[in-house]
CSV table of C-alpha atoms and ligand atoms in Angstrom, one decimal:
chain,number,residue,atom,x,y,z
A,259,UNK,CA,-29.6,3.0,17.0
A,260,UNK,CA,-26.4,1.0,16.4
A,261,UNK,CA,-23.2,2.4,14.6
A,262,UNK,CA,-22.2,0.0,11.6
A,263,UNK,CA,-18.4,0.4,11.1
A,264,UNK,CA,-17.7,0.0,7.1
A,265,UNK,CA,-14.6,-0.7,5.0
A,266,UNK,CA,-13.5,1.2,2.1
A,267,UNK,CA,-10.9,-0.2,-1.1
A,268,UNK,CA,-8.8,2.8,-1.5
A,269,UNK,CA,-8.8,2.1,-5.1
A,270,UNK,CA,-12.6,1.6,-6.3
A,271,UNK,CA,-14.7,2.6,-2.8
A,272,UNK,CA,-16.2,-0.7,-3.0
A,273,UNK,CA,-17.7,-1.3,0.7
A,274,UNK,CA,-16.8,-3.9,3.2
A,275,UNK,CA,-18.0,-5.3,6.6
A,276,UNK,CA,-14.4,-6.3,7.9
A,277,UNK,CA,-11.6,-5.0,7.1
A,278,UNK,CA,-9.8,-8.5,6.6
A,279,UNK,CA,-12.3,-9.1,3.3
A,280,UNK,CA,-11.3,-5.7,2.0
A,281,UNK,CA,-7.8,-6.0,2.9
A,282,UNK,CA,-8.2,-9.1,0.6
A,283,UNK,CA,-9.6,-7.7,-1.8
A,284,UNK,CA,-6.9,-5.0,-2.3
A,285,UNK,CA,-4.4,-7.4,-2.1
A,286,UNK,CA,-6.0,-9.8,-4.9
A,287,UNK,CA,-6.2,-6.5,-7.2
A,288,UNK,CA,-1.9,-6.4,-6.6
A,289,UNK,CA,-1.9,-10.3,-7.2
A,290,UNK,CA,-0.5,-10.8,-3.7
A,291,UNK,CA,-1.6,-12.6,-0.7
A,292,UNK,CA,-2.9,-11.0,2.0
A,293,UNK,CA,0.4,-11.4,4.3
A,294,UNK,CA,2.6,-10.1,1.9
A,295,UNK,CA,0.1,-7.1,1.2
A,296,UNK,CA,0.0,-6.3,4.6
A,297,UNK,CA,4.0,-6.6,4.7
A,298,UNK,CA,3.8,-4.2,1.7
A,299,UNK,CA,1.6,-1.6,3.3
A,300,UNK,CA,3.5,-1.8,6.4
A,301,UNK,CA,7.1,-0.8,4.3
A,302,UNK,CA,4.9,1.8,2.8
A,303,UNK,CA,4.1,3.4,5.8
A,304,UNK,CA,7.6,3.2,7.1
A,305,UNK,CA,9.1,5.0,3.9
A,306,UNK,CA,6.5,8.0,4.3
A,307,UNK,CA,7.3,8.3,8.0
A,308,UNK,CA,10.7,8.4,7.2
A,309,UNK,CA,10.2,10.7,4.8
A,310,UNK,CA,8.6,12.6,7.1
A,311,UNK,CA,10.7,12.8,9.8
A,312,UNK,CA,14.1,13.6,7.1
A,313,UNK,CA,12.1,16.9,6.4
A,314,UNK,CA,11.9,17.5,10.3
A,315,UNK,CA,15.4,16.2,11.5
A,316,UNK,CA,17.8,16.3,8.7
A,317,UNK,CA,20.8,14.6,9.9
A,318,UNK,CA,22.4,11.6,9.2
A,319,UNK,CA,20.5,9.1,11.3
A,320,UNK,CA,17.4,10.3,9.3
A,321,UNK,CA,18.7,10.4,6.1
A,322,UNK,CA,20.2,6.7,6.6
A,323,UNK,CA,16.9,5.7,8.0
A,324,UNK,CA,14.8,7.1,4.6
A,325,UNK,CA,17.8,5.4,2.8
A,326,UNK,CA,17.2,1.8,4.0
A,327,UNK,CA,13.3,2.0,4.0
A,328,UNK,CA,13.1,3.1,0.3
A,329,UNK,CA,15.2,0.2,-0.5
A,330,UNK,CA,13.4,-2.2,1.7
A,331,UNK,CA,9.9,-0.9,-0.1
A,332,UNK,CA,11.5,-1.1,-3.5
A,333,UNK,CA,13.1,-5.0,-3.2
A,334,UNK,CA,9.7,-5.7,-2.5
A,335,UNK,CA,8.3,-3.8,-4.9
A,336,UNK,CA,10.8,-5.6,-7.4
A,337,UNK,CA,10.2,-8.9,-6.6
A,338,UNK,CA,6.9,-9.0,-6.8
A,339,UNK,CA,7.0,-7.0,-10.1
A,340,UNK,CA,5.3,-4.1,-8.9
A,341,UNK,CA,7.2,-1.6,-11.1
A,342,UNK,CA,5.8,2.2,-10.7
A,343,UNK,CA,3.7,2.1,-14.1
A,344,UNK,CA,2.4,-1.6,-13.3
A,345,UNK,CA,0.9,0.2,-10.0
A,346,UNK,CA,-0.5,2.8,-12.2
A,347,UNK,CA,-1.8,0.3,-14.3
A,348,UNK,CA,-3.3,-1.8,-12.1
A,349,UNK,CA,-4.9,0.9,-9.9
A,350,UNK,CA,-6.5,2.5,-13.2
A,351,UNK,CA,-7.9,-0.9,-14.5
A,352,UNK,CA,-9.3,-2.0,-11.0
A,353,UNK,CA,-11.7,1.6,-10.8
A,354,UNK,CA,-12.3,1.0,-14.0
A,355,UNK,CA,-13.7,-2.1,-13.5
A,356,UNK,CA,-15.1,-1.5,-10.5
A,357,UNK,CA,-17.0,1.6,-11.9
A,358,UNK,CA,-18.7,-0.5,-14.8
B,471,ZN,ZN1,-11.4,-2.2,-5.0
């Protein structure tokens, strides 16, 4: 027997054998290139660990931290134009799509 490892979009399930193509293909959905999504998931994951950590150890360190990573997720966020309801947006047309 051999274990096949798969790859899931987190926005239409579509399948994948690596996770490079369906890294790609999330990123093509947010009109960005795959660096830059990766740069955007990364600040993503920074905020929420921030976030996180704020609710754990409230003091000012923590509060500073959650601070600077919002604003680091959001300038990106702004310059690629990636306003909350454009995310919605996007998201709902691309399961939609997908879902046909
Ligand atoms: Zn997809």
């Amino acid at each position: 027997m051999k274990e096949v490892t798969m790859y899931k979009c987190s926005y239409c399930n579509k399948l994948f054998s690596s996770s490079h193509e369906c890294l790609a293909h999330e990123a093509l959905m947010f009109n960005l290139s795959l660096e830059e999504y990766e740069k955007w998931l990364k600040l993503q994951e920074k905020a929420k660990q921030a976030s996180f950590n704020v609710t754990v150890v409230h003091n000012e360190d923590n509060i500073r931290i959650v601070d600077e990573t919002y604003r680091n997720m959001l300038a990106f966020e702004e310059k690629h134009n990636l306003t909350d309801s454009k995310i919605a947006n996007i998201k709902q047309k691309h399961f939609y799509e997908a879902s046909r």
